[in-house]
């Protein structure tokens, strides 16, 4: 698969125009102020960007994963915060409900999530359970037809805006990953308390990253997503979707770095000539161009495999690992290539540099992606099994 189809090219053109019109004018301001532009959510929904892989009966466009990848790429090229929002809303929340929800749960949430009428969050990480998900300390104690949840989640994107959370808790900590259960919990449920994090983050500053405190939060058994004790598979399945969004968003950042470097290298004159004439500058631009293209091929292939209904955990991990690290190198080199002009927010490359680091951490760090890929290559058992 080396070329996008006419349909995918049309999606690309439409999203590119949208990002220029709706996001580019505010991107610097929302990064500086840390404001999440909540009015963008309904616009993303109206354009269909929150539902490309979902069937029309749930409010999706049915255009598939490659259309979603192209969307993430074009939004990521302009703003990693808004791209990150889509990856959570669509990849981690809607796709997860689609894969594991009952018909009633799908009907209740998916049409509104895809339309951008409600916001979702995915609540897995805890202070003592990041990569080691099975060590989670949040517990769900059965009580008749209900579960009573206690614990705390950290680093939850959209926590303070979310109308519905997919939240993971253990019904039996001694069972490690086999005790984990996924719940759908709505805003306003007593004992479900989101809060803002104390610290400012390096990048993705226009996104909300919050904590969620659970104090005797009572949820009905009908709010279990998937099976009791089956939450680990739900969590990992969601990450398979989310990682495509991360990979494609990073690809967009790498492309943005390339575009910025080409423009600057042609315009900046030193020693009586544009710096584009210097071979060291050309080497930097060639490296960014090659790695961007390699990231694109890995990402599009992972998306195409999803569209074909093939197993793709390995391919999606590869795309996420490579694209995030390639974009990190591209952003670092872009700052250097711009000299002091790249070191202030006069130029967007400093934002690319700050934003991109998170993509090597969330949805499984680069080390965890390497473990997934190596275990697959070596044929050894998966983490936590
Ligand atoms: C911007 C941002 C947004 C986020 N959004 C969300 C969200 O919406 N929902 C959510 O649930 N979480 C979210 N997270 C949390 C994120 O998923 C975790 O930070 C991530 O999984 C890593 O966990 P940790 O930070 O606890 O690091 P740790 O797991 O403590 O890892 C620390 C270091 O040890 C390494 N390490 C850990 N285990 C191994 C191993 N077995 N072998 C080798 N090295 C290992 C890691 O690679 C890392 O370098 C977000 C994080 C960020 C930064």
PDB file of C-alpha atoms in Angstrom, residues 3-118:
ATOM      1  CA  UNK A   3      -0.572   5.455  -2.361  1.00  0.00           C
ATOM      2  CA  UNK A   4      -3.646   6.864  -0.688  1.00  0.00           C
ATOM      3  CA  UNK A   5      -6.894   6.246  -2.583  1.00  0.00           C
ATOM      4  CA  UNK A   6      -8.917   9.143  -3.999  1.00  0.00           C
ATOM      5  CA  UNK A   7     -11.247   8.853  -1.002  1.00  0.00           C
ATOM      6  CA  UNK A   8      -8.363   9.088   1.477  1.00  0.00           C
ATOM      7  CA  UNK A   9      -6.781  11.963  -0.428  1.00  0.00           C
ATOM      8  CA  UNK A  10     -10.103  13.795  -0.177  1.00  0.00           C
ATOM      9  CA  UNK A  11     -10.139  13.224   3.598  1.00  0.00           C
ATOM     10  CA  UNK A  12      -6.549  14.493   3.801  1.00  0.00           C
ATOM     11  CA  UNK A  13      -7.370  17.656   1.857  1.00  0.00           C
ATOM     12  CA  UNK A  14     -10.488  18.336   3.913  1.00  0.00           C
ATOM     13  CA  UNK A  15      -8.743  17.844   7.293  1.00  0.00           C
ATOM     14  CA  UNK A  16      -5.747  19.932   6.204  1.00  0.00           C
ATOM     15  CA  UNK A  17      -8.056  22.829   5.321  1.00  0.00           C
ATOM     16  CA  UNK A  18      -9.966  22.396   8.599  1.00  0.00           C
ATOM     17  CA  UNK A  19      -6.750  22.422  10.663  1.00  0.00           C
ATOM     18  CA  UNK A  20      -5.545  25.588   8.913  1.00  0.00           C
ATOM     19  CA  UNK A  21      -8.887  27.331   9.315  1.00  0.00           C
ATOM     20  CA  UNK A  22      -9.942  26.258  12.820  1.00  0.00           C
ATOM     21  CA  UNK A  23      -6.780  25.319  14.710  1.00  0.00           C
ATOM     22  CA  UNK A  24      -3.775  27.191  13.313  1.00  0.00           C
ATOM     23  CA  UNK A  25      -5.140  30.627  14.388  1.00  0.00           C
ATOM     24  CA  UNK A  26      -5.473  29.523  18.056  1.00  0.00           C
ATOM     25  CA  UNK A  27      -2.643  27.024  18.452  1.00  0.00           C
ATOM     26  CA  UNK A  28      -0.094  29.394  19.970  1.00  0.00           C
ATOM     27  CA  UNK A  29      -2.578  30.969  22.361  1.00  0.00           C
ATOM     28  CA  UNK A  30      -3.922  27.656  23.707  1.00  0.00           C
ATOM     29  CA  UNK A  31      -0.379  26.364  24.243  1.00  0.00           C
ATOM     30  CA  UNK A  32       0.603  29.508  26.147  1.00  0.00           C
ATOM     31  CA  UNK A  33      -2.514  29.727  28.277  1.00  0.00           C
ATOM     32  CA  UNK A  34      -3.139  26.003  28.713  1.00  0.00           C
ATOM     33  CA  UNK A  35      -6.728  26.530  27.585  1.00  0.00           C
ATOM     34  CA  UNK A  36      -8.513  23.467  26.235  1.00  0.00           C
ATOM     35  CA  UNK A  37     -10.607  24.826  23.330  1.00  0.00           C
ATOM     36  CA  UNK A  38     -13.797  22.936  24.174  1.00  0.00           C
ATOM     37  CA  UNK A  39     -15.700  24.520  21.274  1.00  0.00           C
ATOM     38  CA  UNK A  40     -13.494  22.546  18.857  1.00  0.00           C
ATOM     39  CA  UNK A  41     -15.032  19.260  20.029  1.00  0.00           C
ATOM     40  CA  UNK A  42     -18.420  19.762  18.343  1.00  0.00           C
ATOM     41  CA  UNK A  43     -16.659  20.990  15.180  1.00  0.00           C
ATOM     42  CA  UNK A  44     -14.510  17.837  15.066  1.00  0.00           C
ATOM     43  CA  UNK A  45     -17.676  15.801  15.536  1.00  0.00           C
ATOM     44  CA  UNK A  46     -19.563  17.644  12.795  1.00  0.00           C
ATOM     45  CA  UNK A  47     -16.747  16.934  10.325  1.00  0.00           C
ATOM     46  CA  UNK A  48     -16.809  13.213  11.170  1.00  0.00           C
ATOM     47  CA  UNK A  49     -13.275  13.230  12.618  1.00  0.00           C
ATOM     48  CA  UNK A  50     -14.388  11.557  15.849  1.00  0.00           C
ATOM     49  CA  UNK A  51     -15.826   8.532  14.104  1.00  0.00           C
ATOM     50  CA  UNK A  52     -14.066   7.430  10.910  1.00  0.00           C
ATOM     51  CA  UNK A  53     -13.611   3.767  11.899  1.00  0.00           C
ATOM     52  CA  UNK A  54     -17.084   3.478  13.433  1.00  0.00           C
ATOM     53  CA  UNK A  55     -20.169   2.242  11.572  1.00  0.00           C
ATOM     54  CA  UNK A  56     -22.770   4.815  10.558  1.00  0.00           C
ATOM     55  CA  UNK A  57     -25.368   3.298  12.895  1.00  0.00           C
ATOM     56  CA  UNK A  58     -23.276   4.568  15.825  1.00  0.00           C
ATOM     57  CA  UNK A  59     -22.674   7.982  14.292  1.00  0.00           C
ATOM     58  CA  UNK A  60     -19.409   7.077  12.533  1.00  0.00           C
ATOM     59  CA  UNK A  61     -18.539   7.670   8.894  1.00  0.00           C
ATOM     60  CA  UNK A  62     -17.512   4.078   8.178  1.00  0.00           C
ATOM     61  CA  UNK A  63     -14.471   5.395   6.281  1.00  0.00           C
ATOM     62  CA  UNK A  64     -12.111   3.244   8.320  1.00  0.00           C
ATOM     63  CA  UNK A  65      -8.810   3.363  10.162  1.00  0.00           C
ATOM     64  CA  UNK A  66      -6.703   4.732   7.333  1.00  0.00           C
ATOM     65  CA  UNK A  67      -9.052   7.722   7.084  1.00  0.00           C
ATOM     66  CA  UNK A  68      -8.632   8.117  10.856  1.00  0.00           C
ATOM     67  CA  UNK A  69      -4.830   7.905  10.528  1.00  0.00           C
ATOM     68  CA  UNK A  70      -4.805  10.612   7.865  1.00  0.00           C
ATOM     69  CA  UNK A  71      -6.996  12.745  10.138  1.00  0.00           C
ATOM     70  CA  UNK A  72      -4.676  12.312  13.138  1.00  0.00           C
ATOM     71  CA  UNK A  73      -1.691  13.118  10.911  1.00  0.00           C
ATOM     72  CA  UNK A  74      -3.138  16.357   9.572  1.00  0.00           C
ATOM     73  CA  UNK A  75      -4.383  17.552  12.974  1.00  0.00           C
ATOM     74  CA  UNK A  76      -1.069  16.513  14.594  1.00  0.00           C
ATOM     75  CA  UNK A  77       0.793  18.540  12.013  1.00  0.00           C
ATOM     76  CA  UNK A  78      -0.794  21.654  13.511  1.00  0.00           C
ATOM     77  CA  UNK A  79      -1.581  20.837  17.154  1.00  0.00           C
ATOM     78  CA  UNK A  80      -0.577  17.828  19.251  1.00  0.00           C
ATOM     79  CA  UNK A  81      -2.978  18.786  22.047  1.00  0.00           C
ATOM     80  CA  UNK A  82      -6.067  18.580  19.830  1.00  0.00           C
ATOM     81  CA  UNK A  83      -4.721  15.476  18.096  1.00  0.00           C
ATOM     82  CA  UNK A  84      -4.209  13.942  21.557  1.00  0.00           C
ATOM     83  CA  UNK A  85      -7.794  14.758  22.453  1.00  0.00           C
ATOM     84  CA  UNK A  86      -9.042  12.882  19.367  1.00  0.00           C
ATOM     85  CA  UNK A  87      -6.805   9.885  20.083  1.00  0.00           C
ATOM     86  CA  UNK A  88      -8.364   9.572  23.545  1.00  0.00           C
ATOM     87  CA  UNK A  89     -11.963  10.315  22.528  1.00  0.00           C
ATOM     88  CA  UNK A  90     -11.976   8.081  19.464  1.00  0.00           C
ATOM     89  CA  UNK A  91      -9.134   5.575  19.942  1.00  0.00           C
ATOM     90  CA  UNK A  92      -9.292   4.862  23.661  1.00  0.00           C
ATOM     91  CA  UNK A  93     -12.940   5.548  24.463  1.00  0.00           C
ATOM     92  CA  UNK A  94     -15.304   5.149  21.483  1.00  0.00           C
ATOM     93  CA  UNK A  95     -13.449   2.238  19.867  1.00  0.00           C
ATOM     94  CA  UNK A  96     -13.227   0.505  23.221  1.00  0.00           C
ATOM     95  CA  UNK A  97     -16.978   0.851  23.809  1.00  0.00           C
ATOM     96  CA  UNK A  98     -17.556  -0.324  20.249  1.00  0.00           C
ATOM     97  CA  UNK A  99     -15.390  -3.435  20.762  1.00  0.00           C
ATOM     98  CA  UNK A 100     -16.550  -4.401  24.244  1.00  0.00           C
ATOM     99  CA  UNK A 101     -19.849  -2.673  24.974  1.00  0.00           C
ATOM    100  CA  UNK A 102     -23.337  -4.158  25.082  1.00  0.00           C
ATOM    101  CA  UNK A 103     -25.733  -2.876  22.430  1.00  0.00           C
ATOM    102  CA  UNK A 104     -27.333  -0.689  25.088  1.00  0.00           C
ATOM    103  CA  UNK A 105     -23.966   0.809  26.099  1.00  0.00           C
ATOM    104  CA  UNK A 106     -23.063   1.470  22.449  1.00  0.00           C
ATOM    105  CA  UNK A 107     -26.383   3.197  21.781  1.00  0.00           C
ATOM    106  CA  UNK A 108     -26.111   5.237  24.962  1.00  0.00           C
ATOM    107  CA  UNK A 109     -22.630   6.640  24.305  1.00  0.00           C
ATOM    108  CA  UNK A 110     -21.311   6.233  20.764  1.00  0.00           C
ATOM    109  CA  UNK A 111     -23.604   8.586  18.802  1.00  0.00           C
ATOM    110  CA  UNK A 112     -22.921  11.413  21.280  1.00  0.00           C
ATOM    111  CA  UNK A 113     -19.173  10.735  21.504  1.00  0.00           C
ATOM    112  CA  UNK A 114     -18.772  10.719  17.716  1.00  0.00           C
ATOM    113  CA  UNK A 115     -20.862  13.900  17.379  1.00  0.00           C
ATOM    114  CA  UNK A 116     -18.692  15.626  19.987  1.00  0.00           C
ATOM    115  CA  UNK A 117     -21.726  16.181  22.214  1.00  0.00           C
ATOM    116  CA  UNK A 118     -20.073  14.422  25.133  1.00  0.00           C
TER     117      UNK A 118
END
